[in-house]
Each structure stands twice: as structure tokens, then as C-alpha cells.
Short mmCIF file of C-alpha atoms and ligand atoms in Angstrom, two decimals:
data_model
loop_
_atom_site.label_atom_id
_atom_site.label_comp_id
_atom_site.label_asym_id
_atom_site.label_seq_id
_atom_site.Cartn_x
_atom_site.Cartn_y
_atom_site.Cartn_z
CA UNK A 264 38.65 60.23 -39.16
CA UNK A 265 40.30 59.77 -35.97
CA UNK A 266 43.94 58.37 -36.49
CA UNK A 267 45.31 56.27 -33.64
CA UNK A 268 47.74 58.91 -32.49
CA UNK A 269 44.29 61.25 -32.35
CA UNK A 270 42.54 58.05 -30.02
CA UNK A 271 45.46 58.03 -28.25
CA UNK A 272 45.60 61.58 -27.34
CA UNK A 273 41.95 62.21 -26.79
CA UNK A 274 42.08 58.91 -23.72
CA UNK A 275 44.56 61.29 -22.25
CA UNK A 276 42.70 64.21 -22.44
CA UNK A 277 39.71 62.57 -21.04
CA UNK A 278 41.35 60.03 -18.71
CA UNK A 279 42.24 62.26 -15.46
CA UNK A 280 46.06 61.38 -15.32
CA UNK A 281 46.27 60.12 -12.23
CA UNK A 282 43.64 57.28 -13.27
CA UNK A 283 46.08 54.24 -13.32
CA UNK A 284 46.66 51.94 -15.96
CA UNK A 285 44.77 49.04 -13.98
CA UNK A 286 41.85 50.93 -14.07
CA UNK A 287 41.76 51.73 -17.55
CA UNK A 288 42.30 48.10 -18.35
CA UNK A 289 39.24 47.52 -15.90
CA UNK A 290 36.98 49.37 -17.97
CA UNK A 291 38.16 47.74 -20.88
CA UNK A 292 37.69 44.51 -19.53
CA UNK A 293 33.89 45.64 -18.63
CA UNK A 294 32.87 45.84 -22.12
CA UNK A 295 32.96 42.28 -22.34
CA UNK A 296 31.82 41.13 -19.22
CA UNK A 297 29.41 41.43 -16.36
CA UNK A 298 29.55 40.73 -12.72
CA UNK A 299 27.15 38.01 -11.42
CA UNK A 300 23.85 39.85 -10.21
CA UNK A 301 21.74 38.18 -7.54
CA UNK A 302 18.69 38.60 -9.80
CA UNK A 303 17.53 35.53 -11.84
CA UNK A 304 14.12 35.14 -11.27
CA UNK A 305 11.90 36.16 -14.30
CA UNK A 306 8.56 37.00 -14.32
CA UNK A 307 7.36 33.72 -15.70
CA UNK A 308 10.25 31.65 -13.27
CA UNK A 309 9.53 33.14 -10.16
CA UNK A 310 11.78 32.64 -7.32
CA UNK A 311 9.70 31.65 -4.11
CA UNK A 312 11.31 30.15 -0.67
CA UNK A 313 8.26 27.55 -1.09
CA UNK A 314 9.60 26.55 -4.60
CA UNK A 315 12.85 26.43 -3.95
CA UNK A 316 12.91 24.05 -0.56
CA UNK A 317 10.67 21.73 -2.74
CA UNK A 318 13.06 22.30 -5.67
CA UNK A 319 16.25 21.11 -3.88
CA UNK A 320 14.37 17.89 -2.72
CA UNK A 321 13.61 16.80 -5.54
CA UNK A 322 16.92 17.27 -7.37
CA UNK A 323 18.28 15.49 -4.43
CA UNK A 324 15.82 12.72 -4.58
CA UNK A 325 16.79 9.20 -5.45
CA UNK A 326 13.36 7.55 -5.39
CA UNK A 327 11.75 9.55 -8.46
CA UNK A 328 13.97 7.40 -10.82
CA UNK A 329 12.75 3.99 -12.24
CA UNK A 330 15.29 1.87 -9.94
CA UNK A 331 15.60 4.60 -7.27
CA UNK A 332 19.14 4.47 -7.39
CA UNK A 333 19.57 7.90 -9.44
CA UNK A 334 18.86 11.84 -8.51
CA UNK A 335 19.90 14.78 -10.57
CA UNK A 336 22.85 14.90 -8.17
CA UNK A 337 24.28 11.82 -9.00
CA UNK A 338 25.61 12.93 -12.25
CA UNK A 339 25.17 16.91 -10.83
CA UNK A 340 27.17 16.58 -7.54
CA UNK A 341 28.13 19.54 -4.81
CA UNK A 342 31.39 17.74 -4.29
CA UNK A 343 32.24 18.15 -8.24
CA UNK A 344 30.94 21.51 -8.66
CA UNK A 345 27.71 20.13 -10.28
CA UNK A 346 29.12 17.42 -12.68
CA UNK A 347 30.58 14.05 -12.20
CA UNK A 348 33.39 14.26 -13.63
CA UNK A 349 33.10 11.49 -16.20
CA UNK A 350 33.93 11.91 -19.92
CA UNK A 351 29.85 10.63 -20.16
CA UNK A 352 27.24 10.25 -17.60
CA UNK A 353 25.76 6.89 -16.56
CA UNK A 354 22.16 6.43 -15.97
CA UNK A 355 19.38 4.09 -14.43
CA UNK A 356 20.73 0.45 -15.29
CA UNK A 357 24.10 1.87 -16.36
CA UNK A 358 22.90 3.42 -19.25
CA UNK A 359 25.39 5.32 -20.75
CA UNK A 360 24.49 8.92 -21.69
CA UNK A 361 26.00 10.39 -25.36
CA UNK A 362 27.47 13.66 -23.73
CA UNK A 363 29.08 15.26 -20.70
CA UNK A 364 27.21 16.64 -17.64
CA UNK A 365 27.87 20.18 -17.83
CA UNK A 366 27.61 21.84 -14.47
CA UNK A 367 24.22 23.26 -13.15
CA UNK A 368 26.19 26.31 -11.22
CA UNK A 369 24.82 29.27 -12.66
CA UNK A 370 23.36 27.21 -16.03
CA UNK A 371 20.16 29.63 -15.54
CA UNK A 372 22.27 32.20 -16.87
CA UNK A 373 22.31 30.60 -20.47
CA UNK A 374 20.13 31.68 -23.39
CA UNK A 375 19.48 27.77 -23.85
CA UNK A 376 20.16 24.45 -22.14
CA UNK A 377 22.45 21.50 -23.17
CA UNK A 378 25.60 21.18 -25.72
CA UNK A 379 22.69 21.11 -28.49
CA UNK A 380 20.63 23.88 -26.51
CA UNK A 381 17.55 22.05 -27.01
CA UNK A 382 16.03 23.05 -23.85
CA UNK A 383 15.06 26.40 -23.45
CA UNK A 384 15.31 27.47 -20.07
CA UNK A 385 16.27 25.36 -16.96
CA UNK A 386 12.59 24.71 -15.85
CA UNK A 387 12.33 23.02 -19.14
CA UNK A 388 15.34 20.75 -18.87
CA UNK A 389 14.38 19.73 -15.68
CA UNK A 390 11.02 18.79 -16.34
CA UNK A 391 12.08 16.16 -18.86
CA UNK A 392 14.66 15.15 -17.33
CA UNK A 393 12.84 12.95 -15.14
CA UNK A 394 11.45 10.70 -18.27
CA UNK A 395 15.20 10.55 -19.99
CA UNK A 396 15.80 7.10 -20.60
CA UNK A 397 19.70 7.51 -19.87
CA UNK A 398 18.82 9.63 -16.82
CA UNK A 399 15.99 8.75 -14.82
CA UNK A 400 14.57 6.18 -17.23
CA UNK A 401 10.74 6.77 -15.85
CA UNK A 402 8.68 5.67 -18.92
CA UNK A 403 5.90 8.02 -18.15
CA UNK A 404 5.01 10.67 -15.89
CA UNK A 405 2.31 9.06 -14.38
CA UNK A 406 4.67 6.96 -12.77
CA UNK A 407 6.68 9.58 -11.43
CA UNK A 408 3.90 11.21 -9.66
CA UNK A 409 3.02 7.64 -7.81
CA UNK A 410 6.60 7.80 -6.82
CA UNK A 411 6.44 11.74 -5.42
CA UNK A 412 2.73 10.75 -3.75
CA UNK A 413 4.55 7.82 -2.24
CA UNK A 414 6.16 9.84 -0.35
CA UNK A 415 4.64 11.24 2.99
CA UNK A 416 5.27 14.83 2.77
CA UNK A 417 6.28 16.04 -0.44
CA UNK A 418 2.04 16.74 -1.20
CA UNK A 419 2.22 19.88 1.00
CA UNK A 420 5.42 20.54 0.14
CA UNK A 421 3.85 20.97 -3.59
CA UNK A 422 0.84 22.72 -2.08
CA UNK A 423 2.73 25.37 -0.15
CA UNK A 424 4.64 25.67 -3.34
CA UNK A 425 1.59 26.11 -5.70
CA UNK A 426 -0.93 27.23 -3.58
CA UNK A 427 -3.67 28.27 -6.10
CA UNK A 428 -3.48 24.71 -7.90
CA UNK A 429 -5.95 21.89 -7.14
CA UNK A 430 -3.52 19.14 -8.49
CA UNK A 431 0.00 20.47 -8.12
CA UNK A 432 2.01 17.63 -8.97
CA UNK A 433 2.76 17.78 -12.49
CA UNK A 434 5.72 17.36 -14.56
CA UNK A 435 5.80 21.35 -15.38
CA UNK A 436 5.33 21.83 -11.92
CA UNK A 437 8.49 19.60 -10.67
CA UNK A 438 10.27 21.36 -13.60
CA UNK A 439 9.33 25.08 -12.09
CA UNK A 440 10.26 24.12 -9.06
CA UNK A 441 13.99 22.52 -9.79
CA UNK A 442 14.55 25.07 -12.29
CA UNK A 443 13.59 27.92 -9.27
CA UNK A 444 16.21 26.05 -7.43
CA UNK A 445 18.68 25.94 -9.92
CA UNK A 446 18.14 29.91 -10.77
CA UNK A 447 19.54 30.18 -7.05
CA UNK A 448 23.04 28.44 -7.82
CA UNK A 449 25.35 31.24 -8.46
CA UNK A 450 28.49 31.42 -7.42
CA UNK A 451 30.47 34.94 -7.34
CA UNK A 452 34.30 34.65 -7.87
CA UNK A 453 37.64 37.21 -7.38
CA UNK A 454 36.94 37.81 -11.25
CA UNK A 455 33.47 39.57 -10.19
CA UNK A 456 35.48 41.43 -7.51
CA UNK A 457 37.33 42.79 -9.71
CA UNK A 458 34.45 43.72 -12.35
CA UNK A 459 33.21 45.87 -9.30
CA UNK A 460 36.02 47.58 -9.07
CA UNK A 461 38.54 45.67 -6.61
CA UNK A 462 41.55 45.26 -8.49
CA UNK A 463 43.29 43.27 -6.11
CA UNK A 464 41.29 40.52 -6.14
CA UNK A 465 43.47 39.61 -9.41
CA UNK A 466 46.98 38.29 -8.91
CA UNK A 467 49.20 39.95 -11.48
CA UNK A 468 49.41 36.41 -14.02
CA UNK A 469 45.48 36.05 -13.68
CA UNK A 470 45.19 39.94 -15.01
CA UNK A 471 47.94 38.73 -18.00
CA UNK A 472 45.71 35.61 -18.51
CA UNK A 473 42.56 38.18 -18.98
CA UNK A 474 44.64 40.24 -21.54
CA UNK A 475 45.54 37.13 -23.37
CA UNK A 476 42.29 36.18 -23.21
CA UNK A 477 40.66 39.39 -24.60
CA UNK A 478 43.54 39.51 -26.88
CA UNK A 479 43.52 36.00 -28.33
CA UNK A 480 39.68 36.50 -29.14
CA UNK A 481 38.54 34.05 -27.06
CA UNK A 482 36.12 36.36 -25.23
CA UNK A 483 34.32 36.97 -28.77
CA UNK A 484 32.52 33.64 -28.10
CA UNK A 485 33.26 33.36 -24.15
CA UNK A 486 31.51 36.86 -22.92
CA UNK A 487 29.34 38.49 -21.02
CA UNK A 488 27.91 37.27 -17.65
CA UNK A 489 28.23 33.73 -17.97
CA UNK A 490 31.71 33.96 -20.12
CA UNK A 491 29.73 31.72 -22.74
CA UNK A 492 26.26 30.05 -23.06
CA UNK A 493 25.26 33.09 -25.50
CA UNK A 494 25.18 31.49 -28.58
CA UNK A 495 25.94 28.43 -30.91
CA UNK A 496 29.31 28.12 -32.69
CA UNK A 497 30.67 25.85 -34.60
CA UNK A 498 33.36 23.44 -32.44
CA UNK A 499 36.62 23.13 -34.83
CA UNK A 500 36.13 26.19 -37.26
CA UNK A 501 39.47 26.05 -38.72
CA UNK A 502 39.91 22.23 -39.01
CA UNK A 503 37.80 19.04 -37.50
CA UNK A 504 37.70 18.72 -33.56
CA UNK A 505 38.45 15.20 -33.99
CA UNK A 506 41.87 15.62 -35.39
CA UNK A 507 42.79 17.09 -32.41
CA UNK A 508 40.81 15.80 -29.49
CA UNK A 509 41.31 12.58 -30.24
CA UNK A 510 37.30 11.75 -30.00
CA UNK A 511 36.95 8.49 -31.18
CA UNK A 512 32.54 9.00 -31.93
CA UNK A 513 31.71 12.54 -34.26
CA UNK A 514 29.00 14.15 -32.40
CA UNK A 515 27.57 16.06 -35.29
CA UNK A 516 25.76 18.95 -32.36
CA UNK A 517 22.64 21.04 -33.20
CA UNK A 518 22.37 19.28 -36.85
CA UNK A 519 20.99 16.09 -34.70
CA UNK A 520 17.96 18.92 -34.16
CA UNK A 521 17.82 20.81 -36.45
CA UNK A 522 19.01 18.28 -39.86
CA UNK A 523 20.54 21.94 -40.87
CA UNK A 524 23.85 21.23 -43.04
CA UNK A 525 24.81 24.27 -41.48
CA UNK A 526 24.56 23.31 -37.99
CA UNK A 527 27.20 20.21 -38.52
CA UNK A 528 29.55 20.06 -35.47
CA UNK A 529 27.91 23.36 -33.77
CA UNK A 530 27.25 23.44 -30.13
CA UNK A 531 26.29 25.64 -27.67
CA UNK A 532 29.39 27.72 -26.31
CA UNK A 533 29.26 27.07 -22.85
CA UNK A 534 29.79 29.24 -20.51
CA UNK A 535 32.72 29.00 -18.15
CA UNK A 536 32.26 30.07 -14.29
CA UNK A 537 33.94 26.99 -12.68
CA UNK A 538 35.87 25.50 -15.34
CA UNK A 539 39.13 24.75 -13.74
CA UNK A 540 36.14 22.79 -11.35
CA UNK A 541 34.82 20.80 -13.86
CA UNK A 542 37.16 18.29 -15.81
CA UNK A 543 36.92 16.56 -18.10
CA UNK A 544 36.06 19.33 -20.74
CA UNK A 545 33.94 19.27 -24.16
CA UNK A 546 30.89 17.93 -25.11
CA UNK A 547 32.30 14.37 -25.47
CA UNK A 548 34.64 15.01 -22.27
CA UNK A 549 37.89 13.62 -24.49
CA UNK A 550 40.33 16.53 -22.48
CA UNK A 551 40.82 15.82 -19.49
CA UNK A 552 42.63 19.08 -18.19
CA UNK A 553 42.21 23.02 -18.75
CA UNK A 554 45.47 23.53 -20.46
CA UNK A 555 44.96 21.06 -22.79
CA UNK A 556 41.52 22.64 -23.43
CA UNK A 557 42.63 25.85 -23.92
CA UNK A 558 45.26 24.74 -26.33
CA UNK A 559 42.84 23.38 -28.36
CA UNK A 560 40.34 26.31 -28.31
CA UNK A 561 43.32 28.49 -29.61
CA UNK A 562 44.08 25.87 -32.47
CA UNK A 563 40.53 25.17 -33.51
CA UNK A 564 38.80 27.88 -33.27
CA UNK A 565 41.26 30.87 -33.62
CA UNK A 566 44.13 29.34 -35.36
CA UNK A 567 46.65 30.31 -32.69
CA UNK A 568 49.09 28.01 -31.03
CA UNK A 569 49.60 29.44 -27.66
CA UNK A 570 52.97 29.69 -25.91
CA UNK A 571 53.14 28.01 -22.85
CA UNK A 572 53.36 31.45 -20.38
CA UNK A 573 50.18 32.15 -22.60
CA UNK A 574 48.32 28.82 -21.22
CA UNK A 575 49.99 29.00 -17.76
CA UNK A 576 48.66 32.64 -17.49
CA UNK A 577 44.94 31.66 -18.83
CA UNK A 578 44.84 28.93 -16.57
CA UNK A 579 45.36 31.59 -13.62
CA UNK A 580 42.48 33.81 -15.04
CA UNK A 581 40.06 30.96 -15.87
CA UNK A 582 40.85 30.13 -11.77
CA UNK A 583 39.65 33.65 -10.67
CA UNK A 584 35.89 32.47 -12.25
CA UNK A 585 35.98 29.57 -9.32
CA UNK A 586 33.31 30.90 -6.69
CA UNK A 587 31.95 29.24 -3.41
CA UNK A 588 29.28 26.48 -3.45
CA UNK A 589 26.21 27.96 -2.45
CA UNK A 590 24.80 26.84 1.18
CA UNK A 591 21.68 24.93 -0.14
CA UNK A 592 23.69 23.41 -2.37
CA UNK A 593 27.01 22.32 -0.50
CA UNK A 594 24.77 20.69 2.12
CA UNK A 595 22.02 17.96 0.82
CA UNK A 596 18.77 18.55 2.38
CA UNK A 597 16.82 16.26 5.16
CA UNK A 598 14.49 14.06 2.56
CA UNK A 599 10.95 14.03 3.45
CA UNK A 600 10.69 10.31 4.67
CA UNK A 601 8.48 7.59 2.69
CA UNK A 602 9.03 4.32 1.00
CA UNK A 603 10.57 4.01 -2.14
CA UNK A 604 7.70 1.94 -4.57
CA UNK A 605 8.89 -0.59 -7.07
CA UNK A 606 8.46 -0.09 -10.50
C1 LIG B 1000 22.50 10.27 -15.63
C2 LIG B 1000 23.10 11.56 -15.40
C3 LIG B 1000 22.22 12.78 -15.29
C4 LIG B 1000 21.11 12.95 -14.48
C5 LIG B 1000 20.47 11.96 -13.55
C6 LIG B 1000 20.71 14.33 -14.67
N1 LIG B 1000 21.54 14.95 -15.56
FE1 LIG B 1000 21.50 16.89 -16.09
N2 LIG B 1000 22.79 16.51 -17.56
C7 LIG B 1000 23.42 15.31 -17.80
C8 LIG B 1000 24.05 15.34 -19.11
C9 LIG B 1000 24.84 14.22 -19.73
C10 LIG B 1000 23.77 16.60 -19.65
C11 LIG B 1000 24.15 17.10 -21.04
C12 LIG B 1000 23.04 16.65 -21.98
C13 LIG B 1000 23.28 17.08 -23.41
O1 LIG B 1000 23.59 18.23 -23.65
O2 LIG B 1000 23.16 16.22 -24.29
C14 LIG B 1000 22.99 17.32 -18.65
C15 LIG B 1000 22.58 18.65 -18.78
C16 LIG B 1000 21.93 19.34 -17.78
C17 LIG B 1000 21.71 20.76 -17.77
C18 LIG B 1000 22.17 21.75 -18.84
C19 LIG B 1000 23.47 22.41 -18.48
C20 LIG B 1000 23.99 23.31 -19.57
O3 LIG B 1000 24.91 24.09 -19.31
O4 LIG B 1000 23.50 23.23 -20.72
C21 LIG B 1000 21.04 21.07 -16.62
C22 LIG B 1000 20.60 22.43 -16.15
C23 LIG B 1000 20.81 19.82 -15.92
N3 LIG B 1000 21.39 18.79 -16.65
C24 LIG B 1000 20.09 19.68 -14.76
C25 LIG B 1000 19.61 18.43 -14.33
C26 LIG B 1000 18.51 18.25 -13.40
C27 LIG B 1000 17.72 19.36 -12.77
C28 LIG B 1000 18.34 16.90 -13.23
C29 LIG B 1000 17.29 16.20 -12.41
C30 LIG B 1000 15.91 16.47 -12.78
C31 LIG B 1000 19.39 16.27 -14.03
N4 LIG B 1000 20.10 17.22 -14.70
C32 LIG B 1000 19.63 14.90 -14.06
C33 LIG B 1000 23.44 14.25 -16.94
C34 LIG B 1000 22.45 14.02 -15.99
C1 LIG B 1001 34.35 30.75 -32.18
C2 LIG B 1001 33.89 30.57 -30.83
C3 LIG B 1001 34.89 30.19 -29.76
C4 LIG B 1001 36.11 30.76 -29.48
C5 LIG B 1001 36.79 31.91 -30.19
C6 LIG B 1001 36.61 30.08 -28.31
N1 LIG B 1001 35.73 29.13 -27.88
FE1 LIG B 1001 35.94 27.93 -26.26
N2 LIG B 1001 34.30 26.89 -26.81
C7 LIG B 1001 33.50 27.15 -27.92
C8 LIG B 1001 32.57 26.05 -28.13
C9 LIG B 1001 31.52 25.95 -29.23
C10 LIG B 1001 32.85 25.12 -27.12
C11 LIG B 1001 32.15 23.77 -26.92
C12 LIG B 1001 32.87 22.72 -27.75
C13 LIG B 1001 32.27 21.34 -27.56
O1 LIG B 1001 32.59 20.67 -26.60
O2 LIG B 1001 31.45 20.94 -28.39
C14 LIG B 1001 33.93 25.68 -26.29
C15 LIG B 1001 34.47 25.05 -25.17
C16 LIG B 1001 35.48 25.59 -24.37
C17 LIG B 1001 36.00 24.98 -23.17
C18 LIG B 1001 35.51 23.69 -22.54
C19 LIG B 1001 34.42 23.98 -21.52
C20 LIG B 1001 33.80 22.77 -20.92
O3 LIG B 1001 33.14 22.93 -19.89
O4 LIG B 1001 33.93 21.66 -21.44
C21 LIG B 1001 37.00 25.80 -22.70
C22 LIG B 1001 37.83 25.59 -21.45
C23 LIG B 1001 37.10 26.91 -23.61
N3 LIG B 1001 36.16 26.75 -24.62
C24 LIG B 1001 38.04 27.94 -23.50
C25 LIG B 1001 38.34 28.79 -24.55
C26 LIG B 1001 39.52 29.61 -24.62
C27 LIG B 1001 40.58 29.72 -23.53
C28 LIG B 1001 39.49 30.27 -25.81
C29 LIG B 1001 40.55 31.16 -26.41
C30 LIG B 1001 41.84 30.53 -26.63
C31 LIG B 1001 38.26 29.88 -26.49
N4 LIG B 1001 37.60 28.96 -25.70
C32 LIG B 1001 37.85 30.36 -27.73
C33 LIG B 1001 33.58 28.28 -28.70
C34 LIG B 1001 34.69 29.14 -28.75
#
């Protein structure tokens, strides 16, 4: 068996010694994580131009709700990096929702969709969304589709979109379209830089909040190319969330679904691209800053308390996942124009 003195040795055999310790740590750091790839289409979500211009309008669109006052952007907006930054979203009618919007930048990279991940792909969310009584509050779809026909233009928008179909507009249809939208919301940050290979695109306290971060543990639930949204975990392993938190409802997470005793208080670990972006944080949105947050994770899930140069430094990293807005996003679209028709 290979002592550590014997690991140690054989890195320097292998290692060239001019590689530099930044590097090394670089390849370490790329067994956890992946840069952002342009590539989310699948072969049964398809990425078309067609789909995607009709996507954005309609996740843009105020008239497809029951009062025509709400669009996923109200409680998804550009300016918020694709939340609202509420503890909990309000609806149609003020309808208050149970959770926190999550952001849609880069969701599509998730295994599953919302803090119970009981959506499984974004196409999926999107296409009930529109009939969520909190959300869009439509009672059925049928009454959706008099809104979209209402409208002069978005017909051949849905029949450039799905060409080979004699009655496009359906609810799986607005949901392949949104969802081909949403797969083009990525937003590449320094920390993907760096992945590649550009070291510099780390300031030195960012690269000490990555260590801690690998160190800590927290990448064993926040990894790979989302830095989350792999998985389900419980949220306060090591005591109750809502000791700490402060929450003043218990969400009890997937067991809602599932009626599982062993999915009390377990939630999807989201992923966290954005984060310093997208206060406040959990699934009840009771923290309202990233330090805080991060304090927490340590406590609850780890049993660490973190010093503060280990927060300030984390803080630093978890900036580095910040990317630009994409174009189609950052901008609204033009609407196609038609009237909006009661109820
Ligand atoms: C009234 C506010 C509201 C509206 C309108 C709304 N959402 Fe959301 N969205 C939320 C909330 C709250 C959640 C979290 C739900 C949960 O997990 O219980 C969510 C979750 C999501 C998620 C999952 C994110 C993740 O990381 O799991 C996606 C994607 C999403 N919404 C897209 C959309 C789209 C597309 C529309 C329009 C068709 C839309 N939303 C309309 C509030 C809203
Ligand atoms: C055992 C798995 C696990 C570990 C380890 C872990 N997390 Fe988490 N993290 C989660 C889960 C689950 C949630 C969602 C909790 C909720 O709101 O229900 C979460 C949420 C978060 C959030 C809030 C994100 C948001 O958008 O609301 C941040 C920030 C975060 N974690 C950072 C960290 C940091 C930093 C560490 C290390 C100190 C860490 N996590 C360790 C599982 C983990």
C-alpha cells in the first residue's frame, strides 16, 4: 500500500517540476467540477431558433395568466438574475406561493426541477406552470389556449415552431418551447475561466474560498457543473434547520411527495451559479444574505462553525460563479400584439 510519503513522492516524480502549485491545485479542483458547455439541447428537448423566439414570448407574456397581470418573469426577472427576490413568490390575486423562486439561469442543468424536484426536466415545469393556482392561476388549459389564439401572431409563431403538427398549441407544446428557451440561459463566470485553464481569472481570496470550500466538504453535495442540483439531501443533517434559520413554517420537502419517513426535511441541493445574485436564500427564503447562508450550511450540514476569513473568503469564490445575463434574456422581447381576453 502506498503510504503518504510514497503519494507524495510519486506527484513529484510525475508532476514535471516546473508545473506550479496553481496548476496542480487546478486539476484538483477539476475533479469536482465542470466548466459550463454550450450544449444543452437533448435529443428529446431540441434546441431550434423557431422554439426558442416563441419560447421567450411566452415566458415574457402577461396575458396567458387568469388576470393578465402575471408572466413567468414576474417572479423570474432579468433584473434579479431570474428570481424576485422575495422570501416567497406572489401570484395571480396575490396568492402567496409556499417556497422561493429559485433562479431559471442555467436550471436546465439540474437532474430535476423545484426544492422538492417534482418536475423532471424544465419543459415539464413549464408546462404546468401555466395552470398553478399560486402562479398563473388558469383553471384549465383550454383557457390558456383562447388566451395564446387571442393573440394575433403567436399561431405562426407555434407553426414555424412545430411545423409537422396540425394543432400546435398545446400545453406540452408551450412547455417544449419555454423549456428550449430556458436550456439557452447559461451564464459562464471567471470560475469557468479558470476550469479552462486561466488561472488568473481567480483573485488570490476567491482561490482560498475554493480550498475552503473543497476542504470544508461542501462541494460533496455542491459539485459538478451546476455546483448542486445533483441530488436530494437532507436540509439540517446534524440538527433541525429551524433552530437555526429561524423559519417560523417546517417545510417537511420531498416527504410532501413522496409520504417517505425518510424523505422528512430533504430537498433538492440546488445548484449555485449566481448565488451571491439571488438573495434571499433557502427554500423558505428565511436568510437573507450569503454569509449568513454559508454559516449555516457549515453548522447544519457539516458540523463546522466557520471562522470569519473562512466566510469572507467563500463569499469571494461563490462571486467568481456570477456570469453575464444572456442577450435574449437581459432584453424582453417585442410581444406579438393582440388583446388581452377576460376570464
Ligand atoms: C408567482 C411566481 C412564479 C411564476 C409566475 C412562475 N414561477 Fe417559476 N418558480 C416559482 C417558485 C416559487 C418556484 C419554486 C417552486 C417549488 O419548488 O415549490 C419556481 C420554480 C421554477 C423553476 C425550477 C427552478 C429550480 O432550480 O428548481 C423553473 C425552471 C421555473 N420556476 C420556471 C418558470 C417558468 C418557465 C414560468 C412560466 C411558465 C414560471 N416559472 C412562472 C415562482 C414562479
Ligand atoms: C449534505 C449536503 C450539503 C452540504 C455538505 C452543503 N450543502 Fe448547501 N445546500 C444543501 C441543501 C439540501 C440546500 C437546500 C436547503 C433548503 O433550502 O431546503 C443547500 C442550500 C445552500 C445554499 C442556498 C442556496 C439558495 O439558492 O438558496 C447555499 C448558499 C449553500 N447551500 C452553500 C453551501 C456551502 C458554502 C456549504 C459548505 C459550508 C454547503 N452548502 C454544504 C446541501 C448541502
Amino acid at each position: 500500500m502506498l503510504t503518504l510519503l510514497g503519494i507524495v513522492l510519486l506527484i513529484h516524480i510525475l508532476v514535471p517540476s516546473s508545473a506550479h502549485p496553481e496548476d496542480l491545485f487546478l486539476v484538483k479542483a477539476g475533479r469536482f467540477f465542470q466548466p459550463l458547455s454550450a450544449e444543452t439541447a437533448t435529443q428529446e428537448f431540441p434546441i431550434a431558433p423557431e422554439l426558442v423566439e416563441l419560447g421567450r414570448a411566452l415566458f415574457f407574456d402577461p396575458r396567458l395568466s387568469f388576470d393578465g397581470t402575471v408572466s413567468c418573469s414576474r417572479c423570474h426577472q432579468p433584473s434579479l438574475y431570474g428570481t424576485d427576490a422575495l422570501p416567497k413568490s406572489v401570484g395571480v390575486e396575490n396568492r402567496p406561493n409556499p417556497r422561493n423562486a429559485p433562479t431559471i439561469l442555467n436550471a436546465a442543468l439540474q437532474f430535476s426541477l423545484h426544492w422538492y424536484g417534482d418536475r423532471t426536466s424544465v419543459e415539464d415545469q413549464a408546462a404546468k406552470s401555466f395552470l398553478g393556482p399560486a402562479s398563473f392561476g388558469n383553471p384549465d388549459f383550454a383557457s390558456v389556449k383562447a388566451k395564446i389564439k387571442a393573440v394575433t401572431g403567436y399561431e405562426e409563431m407555434f407553426a414555424k415552431a412545430f411545423p409537422s403538427e396540425k394543432d400546435p398549441v398545446t400545453q406540452q407544446n408551450c412547455g417544449k418551447a419555454i423549456g428550449a428557451y430556458e436550456r439557452t440561459l447559461l451564464t459562464p463566470s471567471p470560475f469557468d475561466s479558470y476550469l479552462r485553464g486561466d488561472t488568473k481569472s481567480l483573485s488570490a481570496v476567491a482561490v482560498a474560498g475554493l480550498t475552503e470550500f473543497l476542504e470544508v466538504g461542501c462541494v460533496s453535495c455542491h459539485g459538478g457543473i451546476a455546483l448542486g442540483g445533483g441530488e436530494f439531501r437532507k436540509f439540517g443533517i446534524l440538527r433541525d434547520y429551524w433552530e437555526l434559520t429561524g423559519s417560523s413554517e417546517v417545510d417537511k420537502g420531498r416527504f410532501n411527495v413522496t409520504n417517505d419517513p425518510a424523505d422528512l426535511y430533504v430537498f433538492k441541493v440546488p445548484g449555485l451559479r449566481n448565488v451571491s445574485m439571488t438573495p434571499p436564500y433557502f427554500h423558505d427564503g428565511s436568510v437573507a444574505t450569503l454569509p449568513q447562508a454559508i454559516r449555516l450550511m457549515a453548522d447544519l450540514q457539516i458540523g463546522k462553525k466557520l471562522s470569519e476569513q473562512q466566510v469572507h473568503s467563500m463569499v469571494h469564490f461563490l462571486d467568481a460563479l456570477t456570469g453575464k445575463l444572456p442577450a435574449g434574456y437581459a432584453v424582453p422581447p417585442t410581444l406579438p400584439p393582440g388583446g388581452f381576453q377576460a376570464r
